[in-house]
Tab-separated table of C-alpha atoms in Angstrom:
chain	number	residue	atom	x	y	z
L	1	MET	CA	0.009	-0.020	-0.015
L	2	GLY	CA	1.368	3.355	-0.975
L	3	LEU	CA	1.924	6.069	1.580
L	4	SER	CA	-0.812	8.262	0.088
L	5	HIS	CA	-3.336	5.507	0.211
L	6	GLN	CA	-2.363	4.479	3.682
L	7	ALA	CA	-2.810	8.089	4.910
L	8	LEU	CA	-6.202	8.187	3.196
L	9	TYR	CA	-7.355	5.049	4.888
L	10	ILE	CA	-5.984	6.237	8.358
L	11	ALA	CA	-7.825	9.571	7.972
L	12	THR	CA	-11.059	8.038	6.739
L	13	ALA	CA	-11.130	5.559	9.662
L	14	GLY	CA	-10.418	8.385	12.067
L	15	ALA	CA	-13.123	10.621	10.575
L	16	TYR	CA	-15.651	7.825	10.774
L	17	ALA	CA	-14.757	7.046	14.340
L	18	ASN	CA	-15.000	10.700	15.427
L	19	GLN	CA	-18.310	11.035	13.604
L	20	ARG	CA	-19.752	8.184	15.690
L	21	LYS	CA	-18.382	9.703	18.870
L	22	LEU	CA	-19.928	13.101	18.054
L	23	GLU	CA	-23.266	11.481	17.496
L	24	ALA	CA	-23.128	9.872	20.981
L	25	ILE	CA	-21.971	13.073	22.691
L	26	THR	CA	-24.731	15.040	20.901
L	27	ASN	CA	-27.342	12.601	22.103
L	28	ASN	CA	-26.001	12.684	25.644
L	29	LEU	CA	-26.264	16.533	25.703
L	30	ALA	CA	-29.787	16.365	24.290
L	31	ASN	CA	-30.816	14.123	27.174
L	32	ALA	CA	-28.850	15.861	29.976
L	33	SER	CA	-32.092	16.950	31.569
L	34	THR	CA	-33.931	13.642	30.998
L	35	TYR	CA	-34.632	11.860	34.301
L	36	GLY	CA	-32.840	8.580	34.604
L	37	TYR	CA	-31.054	8.860	31.315
L	38	LYS	CA	-27.815	6.769	31.010
L	39	LYS	CA	-24.894	8.105	29.170
L	40	ASN	CA	-23.603	6.543	25.891
L	41	ILE	CA	-19.855	5.922	25.655
L	42	VAL	CA	-18.203	5.211	22.378
L	43	ALA	CA	-15.356	2.691	22.320
L	44	PHE	CA	-12.636	2.391	19.675
L	45	GLU	CA	-10.546	-0.467	18.524
L	46	GLY	CA	-6.882	-0.111	17.534
L	47	LEU	CA	-5.453	-2.244	14.819
L	48	TYR	CA	-2.072	-3.776	15.714
L	49	GLU	CA	-1.813	-6.446	13.065
L	50	PRO	CA	-2.415	-6.731	9.349
L	51	VAL	CA	-5.993	-6.526	8.584
L	52	SER	CA	-7.964	-5.088	5.726
L	53	PRO	CA	-9.512	-1.729	4.546
L	54	ILE	CA	-12.831	0.049	4.929
L	55	THR	CA	-15.066	2.567	3.560
L	56	PRO	CA	-16.607	5.537	5.449
L	57	LEU	CA	-19.990	3.654	5.278
L	58	SER	CA	-18.729	0.450	6.644
L	59	PRO	CA	-15.212	0.626	8.145
L	60	LYS	CA	-14.823	-2.959	9.300
L	61	LEU	CA	-16.281	-4.456	6.126
L	62	TYR	CA	-13.911	-2.453	3.962
L	63	PHE	CA	-10.924	-3.864	5.869
L	64	GLN	CA	-12.411	-7.445	5.471
L	65	LEU	CA	-12.608	-7.033	1.759
L	66	HIS	CA	-8.896	-6.183	1.284
L	67	ASN	CA	-5.733	-8.106	2.162
L	68	GLU	CA	-3.332	-5.171	2.037
L	69	GLN	CA	-1.251	-4.554	5.148
L	70	VAL	CA	-2.147	-1.321	6.881
L	71	SER	CA	-0.518	0.907	9.446
L	72	GLN	CA	-0.742	0.202	13.089
L	73	ARG	CA	-2.183	3.641	13.613
L	74	PHE	CA	-5.574	2.609	12.479
L	75	VAL	CA	-8.441	3.320	14.963
L	76	LEU	CA	-11.873	1.900	14.269
L	77	PHE	CA	-15.260	2.540	15.864
L	78	ASP	CA	-15.982	-0.549	17.972
L	79	GLU	CA	-19.239	-0.157	19.844
L	80	THR	CA	-21.401	2.213	21.854
L	81	TYR	CA	-21.640	1.228	25.457
L	82	ILE	CA	-23.886	2.401	28.301
L	83	ASP	CA	-22.685	4.043	31.550
L	84	PHE	CA	-25.035	2.634	34.085
L	85	SER	CA	-23.858	4.743	36.950
L	86	GLN	CA	-26.431	6.483	39.101
L	87	GLY	CA	-27.370	10.134	38.513
L	88	ALA	CA	-27.832	12.674	41.294
L	89	LEU	CA	-31.116	12.486	43.324
L	90	ILE	CA	-33.353	15.463	43.177
L	91	GLU	CA	-35.984	16.109	45.773
L	92	THR	CA	-39.348	17.162	44.350
L	93	GLY	CA	-41.906	16.246	47.025
L	94	ASN	CA	-44.318	14.852	44.495
L	95	THR	CA	-46.117	11.777	45.515
L	96	PHE	CA	-45.585	9.710	42.408
L	97	ASP	CA	-41.975	10.902	41.762
L	98	LEU	CA	-39.790	7.793	42.676
L	99	ALA	CA	-36.104	7.353	42.623
L	100	ILE	CA	-34.069	4.109	42.915
L	101	ASN	CA	-31.084	4.671	45.104
L	102	GLY	CA	-28.935	1.790	44.271
L	103	ASP	CA	-29.118	-1.099	41.813
L	104	GLY	CA	-32.280	-1.858	39.818
L	105	PHE	CA	-34.788	-0.648	37.223
L	106	PHE	CA	-38.525	-0.122	37.339
L	107	ALA	CA	-40.549	-2.529	35.073
L	108	VAL	CA	-43.257	-1.099	32.809
L	109	MET	CA	-45.619	-2.742	30.321
L	110	THR	CA	-45.514	-1.363	26.762
L	111	GLU	CA	-47.206	-2.501	23.523
L	112	ASP	CA	-44.031	-4.434	22.822
L	113	GLY	CA	-43.962	-6.153	26.169
L	114	MET	CA	-42.069	-5.599	29.343
L	115	LYS	CA	-39.428	-2.874	29.339
L	116	PHE	CA	-37.372	-1.232	32.057
L	117	THR	CA	-36.495	2.269	33.044
L	118	ARG	CA	-34.778	4.334	35.754
L	119	ALA	CA	-36.997	7.374	35.091
L	120	GLY	CA	-39.439	7.554	37.998
L	121	ASN	CA	-41.487	10.666	37.102
L	122	PHE	CA	-44.680	8.690	37.241
L	123	THR	CA	-48.242	9.980	37.438
L	124	LEU	CA	-51.627	8.451	37.966
L	125	SER	CA	-54.027	7.541	35.077
L	126	PRO	CA	-57.719	8.333	35.241
L	127	GLU	CA	-58.300	4.663	35.882
L	128	GLY	CA	-55.936	4.691	38.855
L	129	TYR	CA	-52.939	3.065	37.309
L	130	ILE	CA	-49.421	4.391	38.129
L	131	ILE	CA	-47.976	5.165	34.677
L	132	THR	CA	-44.881	6.707	32.956
L	133	GLN	CA	-45.044	10.017	31.071
L	134	GLN	CA	-45.649	8.058	27.940
L	135	GLY	CA	-48.575	6.122	29.476
L	136	HIS	CA	-46.805	2.838	30.150
L	137	LYS	CA	-48.149	1.023	33.345
L	138	VAL	CA	-45.720	0.457	36.199
L	139	LEU	CA	-45.608	-3.218	37.186
L	140	GLY	CA	-45.881	-4.711	40.613
L	141	GLN	CA	-43.954	-7.714	41.934
L	142	LYS	CA	-46.441	-10.265	40.437
L	143	GLY	CA	-45.961	-8.730	36.955
L	144	GLU	CA	-49.293	-7.036	36.941
L	145	PRO	CA	-49.920	-3.134	36.579
L	146	ILE	CA	-50.231	-1.351	39.847
L	147	ARG	CA	-53.692	0.245	40.352
L	148	VAL	CA	-54.802	2.362	43.233
L	149	PRO	CA	-58.338	0.800	43.677
L	150	PHE	CA	-59.937	3.449	45.760
L	151	GLU	CA	-62.105	6.412	44.978
L	152	GLU	CA	-61.781	8.716	48.022
L	153	TRP	CA	-58.201	9.480	48.713
L	154	SER	CA	-55.775	12.344	48.126
L	155	PRO	CA	-52.083	12.327	47.002
L	156	GLU	CA	-50.814	12.681	50.663
L	157	ASP	CA	-52.713	9.355	51.435
L	158	VAL	CA	-50.389	7.427	49.067
L	159	VAL	CA	-47.175	6.209	50.759
L	160	ILE	CA	-44.501	4.222	48.984
L	161	THR	CA	-41.928	2.501	51.289
L	162	PRO	CA	-38.220	2.108	50.620
L	163	ASP	CA	-38.845	-1.554	49.679
L	164	GLY	CA	-41.478	-0.520	47.075
L	165	GLY	CA	-44.609	-1.232	49.076
L	166	VAL	CA	-47.527	0.936	47.904
L	167	PHE	CA	-49.960	1.844	50.630
L	168	VAL	CA	-53.083	3.990	50.377
L	169	GLY	CA	-54.782	5.727	53.410
L	170	VAL	CA	-58.578	5.312	53.094
L	171	ARG	CA	-60.548	7.668	55.128
L	172	HIS	CA	-63.982	6.892	56.741
L	173	GLY	CA	-65.016	10.084	58.525
L	174	GLU	CA	-62.399	10.785	61.098
L	175	GLU	CA	-60.828	7.320	60.769
L	176	ARG	CA	-57.954	6.675	58.383
L	177	LYS	CA	-56.827	3.158	57.503
L	178	SER	CA	-53.683	2.311	55.615
L	179	ILE	CA	-54.203	-0.465	53.048
L	180	PHE	CA	-51.405	-2.345	51.179
L	181	VAL	CA	-52.032	-2.233	47.393
L	182	ASP	CA	-48.958	-3.847	45.793
L	183	LYS	CA	-45.211	-3.798	45.806
L	184	ILE	CA	-43.293	-1.983	42.991
L	185	ALA	CA	-41.177	-4.459	41.042
L	186	VAL	CA	-37.406	-3.527	40.816
L	187	TYR	CA	-35.178	-5.716	38.653
L	188	SER	CA	-31.417	-6.018	38.146
L	189	LEU	CA	-30.272	-5.998	34.537
L	190	PRO	CA	-27.080	-7.213	33.001
L	191	GLN	CA	-24.738	-4.337	32.113
L	192	ASP	CA	-23.888	-5.931	28.751
L	193	ILE	CA	-24.910	-4.169	25.582
L	194	THR	CA	-25.387	-7.480	23.701
L	195	ILE	CA	-28.214	-8.235	26.272
L	196	THR	CA	-29.422	-4.935	27.574
L	197	ARG	CA	-30.074	-2.171	25.063
L	198	LYS	CA	-31.790	1.153	24.740
L	199	VAL	CA	-35.059	1.118	22.790
L	200	GLY	CA	-36.352	4.757	22.928
L	201	GLU	CA	-38.559	6.614	25.359
L	202	ASN	CA	-35.884	6.180	28.041
L	203	LEU	CA	-36.524	2.507	28.081
L	204	PHE	CA	-34.292	-0.562	28.086
L	205	ASP	CA	-34.955	-3.963	26.632
L	206	VAL	CA	-33.387	-7.200	27.649
L	207	GLN	CA	-32.780	-9.764	24.901
L	208	ASP	CA	-32.710	-12.803	27.279
L	209	MET	CA	-34.974	-12.518	30.265
L	210	SER	CA	-33.204	-15.320	31.999
L	211	TYR	CA	-30.657	-12.675	32.918
L	212	VAL	CA	-33.150	-10.516	34.736
L	213	GLU	CA	-33.163	-10.874	38.497
L	214	GLU	CA	-35.016	-9.155	41.410
L	215	ALA	CA	-32.840	-6.338	42.609
L	216	GLN	CA	-31.389	-6.599	46.144
L	217	ASN	CA	-29.331	-3.595	47.003
L	218	TYR	CA	-31.653	-0.656	46.581
L	219	GLU	CA	-34.244	1.596	48.139
L	220	ILE	CA	-37.056	3.513	46.589
L	221	LEU	CA	-37.265	7.114	47.583
L	222	GLN	CA	-40.688	8.739	47.326
L	223	GLY	CA	-40.719	12.464	46.238
L	224	PHE	CA	-37.302	12.138	44.595
L	225	LEU	CA	-36.142	11.837	40.935
L	226	GLU	CA	-32.916	10.542	39.563
L	227	SER	CA	-31.250	12.983	37.175
L	228	SER	CA	-29.197	11.918	34.132
L	229	ASN	CA	-25.596	10.893	34.733
L	230	ILE	CA	-24.495	13.493	32.083
L	231	ASN	CA	-21.930	16.163	32.949
L	232	PRO	CA	-22.770	18.873	30.350
L	233	ILE	CA	-19.422	20.684	30.777
L	234	SER	CA	-17.511	17.493	30.159
L	235	GLU	CA	-19.597	16.641	27.095
L	236	MET	CA	-19.053	20.180	25.620
L	237	VAL	CA	-15.363	19.815	26.087
L	238	SER	CA	-15.535	16.460	24.326
L	239	ILE	CA	-17.485	17.915	21.414
L	240	ILE	CA	-14.648	20.547	20.893
L	241	GLU	CA	-11.961	17.864	20.969
L	242	VAL	CA	-13.954	15.596	18.600
L	243	GLN	CA	-14.692	18.413	16.085
L	244	ARG	CA	-10.952	19.350	15.930
L	245	ALA	CA	-10.026	15.776	15.350
L	246	PHE	CA	-12.694	15.397	12.709
L	247	GLU	CA	-11.531	18.620	10.969
L	248	ALA	CA	-7.925	17.391	10.995
L	249	ASN	CA	-8.994	13.992	9.465
L	250	SER	CA	-11.048	15.838	6.797
L	251	LYS	CA	-8.090	18.006	5.992
L	252	ILE	CA	-5.873	14.979	5.546
L	253	ILE	CA	-8.402	13.361	3.267
L	254	THR	CA	-8.742	16.594	1.132
L	255	THR	CA	-4.967	16.980	0.852
L	256	VAL	CA	-4.388	13.373	-0.106
L	257	ASP	CA	-7.139	13.456	-2.592
L	258	SER	CA	-5.749	16.555	-4.198
L	259	THR	CA	-2.245	15.000	-4.199
L	260	LEU	CA	-3.539	11.812	-5.896
L	261	ALA	CA	-5.538	13.832	-8.454
L	262	THR	CA	-2.338	15.856	-9.315
L	263	SER	CA	-0.272	12.633	-9.667
L	264	ILE	CA	-2.787	11.014	-11.891
L	265	ARG	CA	-3.049	14.152	-14.055
L	266	ASP	CA	0.842	14.481	-14.294
L	267	LEU	CA	1.082	10.756	-15.113
L	268	GLY	CA	-1.262	11.202	-17.955
L	269	ARG	CA	0.956	13.854	-19.532
L	270	VAL	CA	4.004	11.484	-19.606
């Protein structure tokens, strides 16, 4: 492989990798204020042995289709991982705002089946179900939607204990009786992107439910919400760094392309 071609391949791989990283950072910033959002982290793979070339549309495929030896300075986009670390807890005082302090995810029922979320900014449906902002019903320990089955109560009569127990205070005149409704299900998910993945609406899907277990080390805080685990300042700094790297790669591609065009034109005059 000629030096010009090698430089072109290196710059193209670098530009593609930086483009993917920029997409992840932009998405992180867009969700910095989304409750329970988990940060995307882009990982890169360095090539330290002869492999093959790629195109900007499919880097790894391009390298697999060629047998030319390439430089050890190649960097390829590998995968986008999820940072499952907990965000800060914000006190709101709202009855149906719930935060998981520790391990675990809330389970909700969607049109596509059971999904999971850390976003606890729930509300109550007209039918008395605890639901997400998108209308998905929150599930109890037995896998059924949690419904507050009483007519006469006020928000301060609903108490959710640290272990997820939902109690409603029913009033009969001056008398008030606390009645157990259900226990909020909290599950531990594998932190492996081949099993657990994002599916939109701040939800997670698990490819193999045999990996899902009841969470152990957690407490549910009523009147609190978990913020995203995004540091906006850090992400902005990363954007600047990635943009500079992308511009450098683009400049190399333009320069090499111009050099090759000149060489071909001069060769045709010989």
